[in-house]
Structures are given as structure tokens and as C-alpha cells.
mmCIF file of C-alpha atoms in Angstrom:
data_model
loop_
_atom_site.group_PDB
_atom_site.id
_atom_site.type_symbol
_atom_site.label_atom_id
_atom_site.label_comp_id
_atom_site.label_asym_id
_atom_site.label_seq_id
_atom_site.Cartn_x
_atom_site.Cartn_y
_atom_site.Cartn_z
ATOM 1 C CA MET A 1 17.149 53.663 -12.037
ATOM 2 C CA LYS A 2 14.046 53.565 -14.205
ATOM 3 C CA ILE A 3 10.431 53.218 -13.084
ATOM 4 C CA ASN A 4 7.535 52.623 -15.485
ATOM 5 C CA ILE A 5 4.007 53.653 -14.537
ATOM 6 C CA TYR A 6 1.093 51.787 -16.100
ATOM 7 C CA TYR A 7 -2.187 53.614 -15.550
ATOM 8 C CA GLY A 8 -5.369 51.596 -16.115
ATOM 9 C CA GLY A 9 -8.044 54.195 -15.356
ATOM 10 C CA ARG A 10 -10.090 56.326 -17.754
ATOM 11 C CA GLY A 11 -7.986 59.471 -17.484
ATOM 12 C CA LEU A 12 -10.657 61.665 -15.871
ATOM 13 C CA ILE A 13 -9.519 65.066 -14.636
ATOM 14 C CA ASP A 14 -10.680 64.405 -11.074
ATOM 15 C CA ASP A 15 -9.258 60.863 -10.927
ATOM 16 C CA PRO A 16 -7.557 60.505 -7.502
ATOM 17 C CA THR A 17 -5.225 57.832 -8.860
ATOM 18 C CA LEU A 18 -3.770 60.283 -11.373
ATOM 19 C CA TYR A 19 -3.177 62.770 -8.576
ATOM 20 C CA ALA A 20 -1.377 60.115 -6.511
ATOM 21 C CA ILE A 21 0.997 59.013 -9.284
ATOM 22 C CA GLU A 22 1.776 62.614 -10.175
ATOM 23 C CA LYS A 23 2.866 63.240 -6.565
ATOM 24 C CA MET A 24 5.025 60.114 -6.700
ATOM 25 C CA GLU A 25 6.575 61.264 -9.971
ATOM 26 C CA GLU A 26 7.642 64.526 -8.300
ATOM 27 C CA VAL A 27 9.512 62.560 -5.652
ATOM 28 C CA PHE A 28 11.183 60.303 -8.227
ATOM 29 C CA ARG A 29 12.379 63.285 -10.264
ATOM 30 C CA GLU A 30 13.982 64.765 -7.164
ATOM 31 C CA LEU A 31 15.776 61.436 -6.706
ATOM 32 C CA HIS A 32 16.923 61.515 -10.373
ATOM 33 C CA VAL A 33 14.844 58.506 -11.346
ATOM 34 C CA THR A 34 13.896 58.062 -15.011
ATOM 35 C CA ILE A 35 10.112 57.843 -15.298
ATOM 36 C CA GLU A 36 7.961 56.656 -18.197
ATOM 37 C CA ARG A 37 4.196 56.654 -17.970
ATOM 38 C CA PHE A 38 1.913 54.440 -20.097
ATOM 39 C CA MET A 39 -1.769 55.420 -20.319
ATOM 40 C CA LEU A 40 -3.448 52.134 -21.151
ATOM 41 C CA TYR A 41 -6.715 53.722 -22.324
ATOM 42 C CA ASP A 42 -4.751 55.518 -25.063
ATOM 43 C CA MET A 43 -2.896 52.318 -26.000
ATOM 44 C CA LYS A 44 -5.762 49.808 -25.936
ATOM 45 C CA ASN A 45 -4.858 48.499 -29.402
ATOM 46 C CA SER A 46 -1.253 47.810 -28.439
ATOM 47 C CA ILE A 47 -1.534 46.574 -24.845
ATOM 48 C CA THR A 48 -0.233 43.152 -25.879
ATOM 49 C CA MET A 49 3.077 44.787 -26.841
ATOM 50 C CA LEU A 50 3.564 46.607 -23.524
ATOM 51 C CA PRO A 51 5.269 43.695 -21.709
ATOM 52 C CA GLN A 52 8.262 44.443 -23.940
ATOM 53 C CA THR A 53 8.585 47.839 -22.195
ATOM 54 C CA LEU A 54 9.476 46.025 -18.970
ATOM 55 C CA LYS A 55 12.919 45.092 -20.277
ATOM 56 C CA ASP A 56 14.718 48.219 -19.087
ATOM 57 C CA ALA A 57 12.637 48.855 -15.940
ATOM 58 C CA ASP A 58 13.909 48.370 -12.402
ATOM 59 C CA GLY A 59 10.480 48.926 -10.918
ATOM 60 C CA ILE A 60 6.946 49.609 -12.029
ATOM 61 C CA ILE A 61 3.783 51.140 -10.632
ATOM 62 C CA LEU A 62 0.463 49.564 -11.536
ATOM 63 C CA ALA A 63 -2.111 52.289 -10.952
ATOM 64 C CA THR A 64 -5.852 52.079 -11.464
ATOM 65 C CA THR A 65 -9.148 53.396 -10.129
ATOM 66 C CA VAL A 66 -12.002 51.242 -8.873
ATOM 67 C CA GLU A 67 -15.131 52.965 -10.163
ATOM 68 C CA TRP A 68 -17.645 50.209 -9.662
ATOM 69 C CA TYR A 69 -16.118 46.716 -9.440
ATOM 70 C CA GLY A 70 -12.573 45.469 -9.813
ATOM 71 C CA ILE A 71 -9.402 46.952 -11.249
ATOM 72 C CA GLY A 72 -10.819 47.488 -14.734
ATOM 73 C CA GLY A 73 -10.384 45.879 -18.126
ATOM 74 C CA TYR A 74 -7.301 47.759 -19.323
ATOM 75 C CA MET A 75 -5.212 46.685 -16.334
ATOM 76 C CA MET A 76 -6.419 43.102 -16.650
ATOM 77 C CA GLN A 77 -5.458 43.107 -20.339
ATOM 78 C CA PHE A 78 -1.989 44.311 -19.426
ATOM 79 C CA LEU A 79 -1.547 41.627 -16.752
ATOM 80 C CA ASP A 80 -2.846 38.991 -19.189
ATOM 81 C CA ALA A 81 -0.320 40.184 -21.766
ATOM 82 C CA CYS A 82 2.473 39.917 -19.173
ATOM 83 C CA TRP A 83 1.435 36.329 -18.492
ATOM 84 C CA LEU A 84 1.230 35.381 -22.160
ATOM 85 C CA TYR A 85 4.051 37.384 -23.716
ATOM 86 C CA GLY A 86 6.202 38.764 -20.902
ATOM 87 C CA ASP A 87 9.767 37.674 -20.245
ATOM 88 C CA LYS A 88 9.328 35.872 -16.923
ATOM 89 C CA GLU A 89 13.050 35.980 -16.151
ATOM 90 C CA LYS A 90 13.024 39.782 -16.448
ATOM 91 C CA ILE A 91 9.754 40.129 -14.529
ATOM 92 C CA ALA A 92 11.333 38.184 -11.646
ATOM 93 C CA GLU A 93 13.766 41.084 -11.165
ATOM 94 C CA ILE A 94 11.185 43.894 -11.214
ATOM 95 C CA TYR A 95 9.631 45.472 -8.117
ATOM 96 C CA MET A 96 5.982 46.507 -8.417
ATOM 97 C CA CYS A 97 4.056 49.043 -6.332
ATOM 98 C CA PRO A 98 0.240 48.934 -6.674
ATOM 99 C CA VAL A 99 -1.662 52.219 -6.459
ATOM 100 C CA VAL A 100 -5.433 51.832 -6.230
ATOM 101 C CA MET A 101 -7.909 54.569 -5.418
ATOM 102 C CA SER A 102 -11.625 53.885 -5.174
ATOM 103 C CA THR A 103 -14.554 56.212 -5.714
ATOM 104 C CA THR A 104 -16.999 53.494 -4.634
ATOM 105 C CA TYR A 105 -15.729 50.353 -2.885
ATOM 106 C CA GLY A 106 -13.008 47.749 -3.314
ATOM 107 C CA GLU A 107 -9.653 49.572 -3.185
ATOM 108 C CA ARG A 108 -8.109 47.006 -0.819
ATOM 109 C CA ASP A 109 -9.278 44.106 -2.961
ATOM 110 C CA GLY A 110 -7.836 45.829 -6.029
ATOM 111 C CA GLU A 111 -4.461 46.361 -4.384
ATOM 112 C CA LEU A 112 -4.383 42.740 -3.216
ATOM 113 C CA ASN A 113 -5.383 41.436 -6.651
ATOM 114 C CA MET A 114 -2.600 43.297 -8.440
ATOM 115 C CA ALA A 115 -0.001 42.304 -5.840
ATOM 116 C CA SER A 116 -1.086 38.658 -6.110
ATOM 117 C CA ALA A 117 -1.036 38.771 -9.919
ATOM 118 C CA TRP A 118 2.498 40.180 -9.911
ATOM 119 C CA GLU A 119 3.670 37.502 -7.477
ATOM 120 C CA ILE A 120 2.151 34.781 -9.683
ATOM 121 C CA LEU A 121 4.056 36.272 -12.604
ATOM 122 C CA GLY A 122 7.176 35.829 -10.492
ATOM 123 C CA GLY A 123 7.767 39.523 -9.777
ATOM 124 C CA ARG A 124 8.596 41.319 -6.538
ATOM 125 C CA PRO A 125 5.790 43.349 -4.934
ATOM 126 C CA CYS A 126 6.370 46.511 -2.876
ATOM 127 C CA SER A 127 4.120 48.041 -0.263
ATOM 128 C CA GLY A 128 1.306 49.789 -2.125
ATOM 129 C CA ILE A 129 -1.162 52.628 -1.700
ATOM 130 C CA CYS A 130 -4.922 52.302 -1.575
ATOM 131 C CA GLY A 131 -7.715 54.514 -0.375
ATOM 132 C CA TYR A 132 -11.313 55.576 -0.750
ATOM 133 C CA ILE A 133 -11.415 59.097 -2.187
ATOM 134 C CA GLU A 134 -14.918 60.432 -2.808
ATOM 135 C CA ASP A 135 -13.642 63.852 -3.917
ATOM 136 C CA ILE A 136 -10.137 64.655 -5.186
ATOM 137 C CA ALA A 137 -10.203 67.826 -3.070
ATOM 138 C CA VAL A 138 -9.748 65.547 -0.059
ATOM 139 C CA LEU A 139 -6.239 64.731 -1.342
ATOM 140 C CA GLU A 140 -5.372 68.187 -2.596
ATOM 141 C CA ASN A 141 -6.208 69.899 0.708
ATOM 142 C CA ASN A 142 -4.747 67.363 3.106
ATOM 143 C CA GLU A 143 -0.988 67.640 3.683
ATOM 144 C CA ALA A 144 -0.913 64.470 5.743
ATOM 145 C CA TYR A 145 -2.235 62.421 2.804
ATOM 146 C CA ASN A 146 0.303 64.048 0.472
ATOM 147 C CA ASP A 147 3.106 63.218 2.885
ATOM 148 C CA LEU A 148 1.911 59.616 3.005
ATOM 149 C CA ILE A 149 1.966 59.321 -0.805
ATOM 150 C CA GLU A 150 5.438 60.895 -0.985
ATOM 151 C CA LYS A 151 6.735 58.549 1.693
ATOM 152 C CA LYS A 152 5.452 55.540 -0.284
ATOM 153 C CA ALA A 153 7.415 56.786 -3.299
ATOM 154 C CA GLU A 154 10.548 57.105 -1.142
ATOM 155 C CA ASP A 155 9.990 53.602 0.255
ATOM 156 C CA MET A 156 9.708 52.210 -3.265
ATOM 157 C CA TYR A 157 12.921 53.954 -4.308
ATOM 158 C CA ARG A 158 14.707 52.594 -1.238
ATOM 159 C CA THR A 159 13.406 49.067 -1.822
ATOM 160 C CA ILE A 160 14.599 49.036 -5.436
ATOM 161 C CA ASN A 161 17.910 50.729 -4.708
ATOM 162 C CA LYS A 162 18.822 48.309 -1.916
ATOM 163 C CA LYS A 163 17.122 45.335 -3.600
ATOM 164 C CA ILE A 164 15.361 44.483 -0.374
ATOM 165 C CA LEU A 165 14.239 40.872 -0.282
ATOM 166 C CA ALA A 166 10.898 39.544 0.907
ATOM 167 C CA LEU A 167 9.997 36.131 2.217
ATOM 168 C CA PRO A 168 8.664 33.722 -0.458
ATOM 169 C CA ALA A 169 4.918 33.845 -1.078
ATOM 170 C CA SER A 170 2.677 30.910 -1.939
ATOM 171 C CA ASN A 171 1.442 32.852 -4.989
ATOM 172 C CA GLN A 172 4.883 32.467 -6.548
ATOM 173 C CA ALA A 173 4.550 28.694 -6.329
ATOM 174 C CA VAL A 174 1.695 28.889 -8.823
ATOM 175 C CA ASN A 175 4.149 29.815 -11.552
ATOM 176 C CA ARG A 176 6.272 26.740 -10.825
ATOM 177 C CA PHE A 177 3.918 23.965 -9.779
ATOM 178 C CA VAL A 178 0.225 24.755 -10.101
ATOM 179 C CA SER A 179 0.006 26.609 -13.399
ATOM 180 C CA ILE A 180 -1.492 24.537 -16.210
ATOM 181 C CA THR A 181 -1.266 27.132 -18.953
ATOM 182 C CA LYS A 182 0.061 25.668 -22.169
ATOM 183 C CA ASN A 183 3.778 26.102 -22.663
ATOM 184 C CA MET A 184 4.348 27.504 -26.134
ATOM 185 C CA ASP A 185 8.160 27.167 -25.825
ATOM 186 C CA LEU A 186 8.710 30.660 -27.196
ATOM 187 C CA THR A 187 11.894 32.636 -26.825
ATOM 188 C CA PRO A 188 11.509 36.229 -25.576
ATOM 189 C CA LYS A 189 12.073 37.440 -29.141
ATOM 190 C CA GLU A 190 9.377 35.110 -30.502
ATOM 191 C CA ALA A 191 7.006 36.218 -27.735
ATOM 192 C CA GLU A 192 7.674 39.828 -28.720
ATOM 193 C CA GLN A 193 6.879 39.074 -32.356
ATOM 194 C CA LEU A 194 3.711 37.242 -31.342
ATOM 195 C CA SER A 195 2.586 40.153 -29.163
ATOM 196 C CA GLN A 196 3.176 42.509 -32.101
ATOM 197 C CA TYR A 197 0.968 40.377 -34.313
ATOM 198 C CA ALA A 198 -1.708 40.188 -31.595
ATOM 199 C CA SER A 199 -1.758 43.985 -31.263
ATOM 200 C CA ASP A 200 -1.903 44.603 -35.028
ATOM 201 C CA ASP A 201 -5.600 45.038 -35.793
ATOM 202 C CA SER A 202 -5.133 44.692 -39.549
ATOM 203 C CA TYR A 203 -3.179 41.455 -39.083
ATOM 204 C CA VAL A 204 -5.769 40.074 -36.656
ATOM 205 C CA GLN A 205 -8.638 40.975 -38.985
ATOM 206 C CA LYS A 206 -6.839 39.444 -41.982
ATOM 207 C CA THR A 207 -6.195 36.263 -39.998
ATOM 208 C CA LYS A 208 -9.859 36.068 -38.969
ATOM 209 C CA GLU A 209 -10.910 36.512 -42.597
ATOM 210 C CA ASP A 210 -8.516 33.740 -43.663
ATOM 211 C CA ILE A 211 -9.949 31.440 -40.975
ATOM 212 C CA ARG A 212 -13.506 32.215 -42.068
ATOM 213 C CA GLU A 213 -12.579 31.545 -45.692
ATOM 214 C CA LEU A 214 -10.949 28.217 -44.839
ATOM 215 C CA THR A 215 -13.921 27.287 -42.668
ATOM 216 C CA SER A 216 -16.274 28.070 -45.534
ATOM 217 C CA ILE A 217 -14.202 25.974 -47.945
ATOM 218 C CA PHE A 218 -14.190 22.955 -45.617
ATOM 219 C CA ARG A 219 -17.881 23.409 -44.858
ATOM 220 C CA ASP A 220 -18.672 23.488 -48.565
ATOM 221 C CA LYS A 221 -16.483 20.441 -49.086
ATOM 222 C CA LEU A 222 -18.272 18.543 -46.347
ATOM 223 C CA GLY A 223 -21.579 19.680 -47.823
ATOM 224 C CA GLU A 224 -20.518 18.360 -51.210
ATOM 225 C CA ASN A 225 -19.596 15.003 -49.657
ATOM 226 C CA GLU A 226 -22.963 14.808 -47.914
ATOM 227 C CA GLN A 227 -24.707 15.759 -51.144
ATOM 228 C CA ASP A 228 -22.774 13.043 -52.998
ATOM 229 C CA ASP A 229 -23.907 10.462 -50.431
ATOM 230 C CA GLN A 230 -27.522 11.572 -50.696
ATOM 231 C CA THR A 231 -27.427 11.477 -54.482
ATOM 232 C CA MET A 232 -25.827 8.029 -54.352
ATOM 233 C CA PHE A 233 -28.646 6.711 -52.126
ATOM 234 C CA LEU A 234 -31.348 7.931 -54.495
ATOM 235 C CA LYS A 235 -29.537 6.571 -57.538
ATOM 236 C CA ALA A 236 -29.097 3.159 -55.913
ATOM 237 C CA LEU A 237 -32.794 2.972 -54.973
ATOM 238 C CA ARG A 238 -33.884 3.798 -58.510
ATOM 239 C CA GLU A 239 -31.478 1.288 -60.096
ATOM 240 C CA HIS A 240 -32.397 -1.599 -57.775
ATOM 241 C CA PHE A 241 -36.154 -1.137 -57.588
ATOM 242 C CA GLU A 242 -38.098 -4.343 -58.377
ATOM 243 C CA PRO A 243 -41.849 -3.649 -58.562
ATOM 244 C CA THR A 244 -44.393 -5.845 -56.806
ATOM 245 C CA VAL A 245 -47.863 -6.008 -58.321
ATOM 246 C CA GLY A 246 -50.548 -4.536 -56.088
ATOM 247 C CA PHE A 247 -48.134 -3.089 -53.499
ATOM 248 C CA ARG A 248 -48.427 0.472 -52.259
ATOM 249 C CA GLY A 249 -46.498 2.077 -49.420
ATOM 250 C CA MET A 250 -44.908 5.256 -48.144
ATOM 251 C CA TYR A 251 -41.591 5.141 -46.247
ATOM 252 C CA LYS A 252 -39.641 7.821 -44.431
ATOM 253 C CA ILE A 253 -35.966 7.361 -43.559
ATOM 254 C CA VAL A 254 -34.447 9.779 -41.039
ATOM 255 C CA PHE A 255 -30.654 10.013 -40.986
ATOM 256 C CA ASP A 256 -30.165 13.155 -38.904
ATOM 257 C CA ALA A 257 -32.679 15.394 -37.141
ATOM 258 C CA LYS A 258 -31.005 18.432 -38.732
ATOM 259 C CA LYS A 259 -31.467 17.149 -42.284
ATOM 260 C CA LEU A 260 -34.453 16.557 -44.495
ATOM 261 C CA PRO A 261 -35.660 12.939 -44.280
ATOM 262 C CA MET A 262 -35.672 10.652 -47.292
ATOM 263 C CA TYR A 263 -39.023 9.473 -48.584
ATOM 264 C CA ILE A 264 -39.752 6.415 -50.710
ATOM 265 C CA GLU A 265 -43.209 6.307 -52.287
ATOM 266 C CA ILE A 266 -44.264 3.130 -54.082
ATOM 267 C CA ASP A 267 -47.399 2.663 -56.155
ATOM 268 C CA GLN A 268 -47.208 -0.774 -57.765
ATOM 269 C CA LYS A 269 -44.769 -0.301 -60.688
ATOM 270 C CA ASP A 270 -44.019 3.328 -59.908
ATOM 271 C CA MET A 271 -41.446 4.458 -57.377
ATOM 272 C CA ALA A 272 -40.494 8.011 -56.334
ATOM 273 C CA CYS A 273 -37.819 8.958 -53.854
ATOM 274 C CA GLY A 274 -36.190 12.158 -52.663
ATOM 275 C CA TYR A 275 -35.581 14.348 -49.632
ATOM 276 C CA ASP A 276 -38.660 16.082 -48.242
ATOM 277 C CA TYR A 277 -41.192 15.899 -45.409
ATOM 278 C CA ARG A 278 -44.212 13.630 -45.840
ATOM 279 C CA GLU A 279 -46.992 13.953 -43.283
ATOM 280 C CA ARG A 280 -48.549 10.512 -43.725
ATOM 281 C CA VAL A 281 -46.195 7.545 -43.933
ATOM 282 C CA ASP A 282 -46.648 3.825 -43.361
ATOM 283 C CA VAL A 283 -43.181 3.168 -41.953
ATOM 284 C CA GLU A 284 -40.675 5.558 -40.370
ATOM 285 C CA ILE A 285 -37.065 4.387 -40.139
ATOM 286 C CA GLN A 286 -34.192 5.937 -38.212
ATOM 287 C CA MET A 287 -30.614 4.973 -39.021
ATOM 288 C CA THR A 288 -27.211 6.425 -39.835
ATOM 289 C CA GLU A 289 -25.951 7.193 -43.310
ATOM 290 C CA GLU A 290 -23.241 4.561 -42.718
ATOM 291 C CA THR A 291 -25.950 1.907 -42.257
ATOM 292 C CA MET A 292 -27.706 3.023 -45.430
ATOM 293 C CA ASN A 293 -24.383 2.857 -47.227
ATOM 294 C CA ASP A 294 -23.944 -0.766 -46.042
ATOM 295 C CA ILE A 295 -27.435 -1.598 -47.312
ATOM 296 C CA ILE A 296 -27.005 -0.234 -50.832
ATOM 297 C CA HIS A 297 -23.641 -2.043 -51.118
ATOM 298 C CA GLY A 298 -25.192 -5.364 -50.111
ATOM 299 C CA ARG A 299 -23.451 -5.690 -46.752
ATOM 300 C CA MET A 300 -26.696 -5.285 -44.810
ATOM 301 C CA THR A 301 -30.459 -5.663 -45.338
ATOM 302 C CA PHE A 302 -33.248 -3.549 -43.888
ATOM 303 C CA GLN A 303 -34.563 -6.467 -41.798
ATOM 304 C CA ARG A 304 -31.124 -7.442 -40.494
ATOM 305 C CA GLY A 305 -30.413 -3.826 -39.597
ATOM 306 C CA PHE A 306 -33.568 -3.689 -37.498
ATOM 307 C CA MET A 307 -32.852 -7.021 -35.816
ATOM 308 C CA SER A 308 -29.256 -6.018 -34.982
ATOM 309 C CA GLY A 309 -30.320 -2.713 -33.451
ATOM 310 C CA VAL A 310 -28.563 -0.357 -35.883
ATOM 311 C CA MET A 311 -31.948 0.712 -37.187
ATOM 312 C CA LYS A 312 -35.151 1.807 -35.469
ATOM 313 C CA MET A 313 -38.609 1.788 -37.001
ATOM 314 C CA LYS A 314 -42.213 2.731 -36.358
ATOM 315 C CA GLY A 315 -45.082 1.180 -38.289
ATOM 316 C CA ASP A 316 -45.927 -2.176 -39.856
ATOM 317 C CA PHE A 317 -43.018 -4.618 -39.605
ATOM 318 C CA LYS A 318 -44.299 -6.487 -42.669
ATOM 319 C CA LEU A 319 -43.821 -3.352 -44.744
ATOM 320 C CA LEU A 320 -40.260 -3.084 -43.444
ATOM 321 C CA ARG A 321 -39.520 -6.647 -44.585
ATOM 322 C CA GLN A 322 -41.073 -5.813 -47.937
ATOM 323 C CA LEU A 323 -38.241 -3.295 -48.571
ATOM 324 C CA ASP A 324 -35.797 -6.176 -49.000
ATOM 325 C CA GLN A 325 -38.010 -7.565 -51.804
ATOM 326 C CA LEU A 326 -38.533 -4.159 -53.412
ATOM 327 C CA PHE A 327 -34.832 -3.248 -53.376
ATOM 328 C CA VAL A 328 -32.435 -6.150 -53.862
ATOM 329 C CA PHE A 329 -28.876 -4.887 -53.434
ATOM 330 C CA ASN A 330 -26.989 -8.020 -52.467
ATOM 331 C CA LYS A 331 -27.362 -9.605 -55.926
ATOM 332 C CA ASP A 332 -24.401 -7.459 -57.008
ATOM 333 C CA ARG A 333 -22.206 -9.422 -54.597
ATOM 334 C CA LEU A 334 -23.091 -12.834 -56.031
#
């Protein structure tokens, strides 16, 4: 028989949880049980690989200390890794005994949380140990408490050895019916490889760098496309400008609140356009770049765009209509 112990505390000298699992280990050794202990705080960079250590275990102990709230991050990471990468068929055969000591409050909640998590994973929970221990001397100097811990170890050994069954729990139904986690259709071997990659800091960092590089490339590409569209708009306005004697006007066209607006400044035969803010304008237009693209290709006019609702404007409507005389795009379609 082999029992793995996964300790999720901080490894403090006066940690009552460490004292409890050491007493249980003494009992298991007397019963000729193979024991392997995993200190999660020392293995924080490889926690995602630890579900693979369950393969040869008949039972496990999940031990942690509640120091302020909950069972702690290391234990949660381990349980998350079991859910994501663990072999559920193997987990279904493993008995788990929770050991939770509290120096503040919440030992019963912690024990219940770990038992529930193991049941959701499909595993078999054993009766656990929990208690509020303000000072480790309380355990060391109390024979009754030591006897209780030793008896729990014996009960766990007996449960595993005889493969004692328990009535089904509703938590186990979550794994079959309620769970909506994405099924990655991975074999246990593929899950093991994936967990190895996830625990490899250099691989993770390299992957993040690759993602950032690809993101930058696509962002630059999109920026180039937007720049091409903006350049095309300005070029089309300059090529299709038809001056009107005596006309002066300042227009602002807003495509997106996050971008600089386009301005069109007309002074009789002179026309200037670009992308910048102008404080005083005669007409302000709001539309999409797709609408502007339709206009410069002759599929739409400024007036028709306003009448159809694809364009909004503020200012003198006569000046808006004047744009269709100043910039004649549909003649290319004749």
C-alpha cells in the first residue's frame, strides 16, 4: 500500500498540521505502508505536474493550515491541476483523508471544501481530521489528541485495505452531469505532457513572448490597413475636388472616437485636408469608414447618407449638401 501526503501550508516549525501528519506517518510506517510527502510550497513551479504522482497511490492525505481564510493557494492550485490534468479514472480509485488545522477560524469549512472537491473529482473521501490549535504545545502535551490522530491514521489504513464503500454523494454527480468545463479530449499521456509544459516556466515565458510578438504583428498589420484607408480618403478628396468661387467652409468628419477626426478646409480654390482637431468648424459629420469608402467610390453621396441615417451631422445642412458639389465621385461610374 502507498499513501501520498500533499501538504499545502507554509512549512512553519510550529505548524500544527505538520505535527499531525508526522504522527500519522509514524502509524503508517508501523503498518509497513509506503509514504511519500510532497511539500507544495517547495514545488510551486511544478504543481501542475503533481497529478501524475497519483498513479501509484492507493490513498492520499491533503493537509493544509487555515491561517486567515480558506485552505490556501497551493492546495487550490493542486486541486485545480487534478481537475485539469489528472487521470479521472485513477482518481476514482483513490481514497483521500483531509487534515486541516486552523490557527484562526475555518478548519471545518476547509475540511469540507477539500472533501467536496475530491468527490467532484470522482475520488473517495475518508473521515478527516480538523481542529483549532492556537499553540502546537496543545497537541504535543495532550496524549488524548495524539491518540485521536493515530486512530484516524489506522481508520484510513483500514478503509483503504478493505476498500470500504460509501454511499454515493451528490457532489460526484457534478463530474457526470453538471460540469460544463471544456472537454479537451486528451489521453492521460497527453494530459501529462500538457501539465509538464504548463509547469515549465521557460516554456510558458517563451509562449507568452511568441503570443505578444504575433499580437504585435497583427496589430501593426491592422494599423497599416487603417492607415491605407485614411491615406486613400485624403487622396480621393484631393483628386475629386471641384472648386466653387466664393465658397469657404470648414468640415470635420469623425469616424471613431478613439481616432483623430478628418478635417476638410475649403477657401474658394484652395482645399486642405488631413487628420487633426479643429476647434471651430461649420459642419461636424459622424459616420463609419465603410460609409466614407462607399462615398469615394460613388456608391453613396453625403446627402443620401444623411437622409438614410448612416451619417449624422451638426451644423448648416446647406453646407452638407455643398459637399456633393465640391467632391463629385460618382462621375467615375458613368
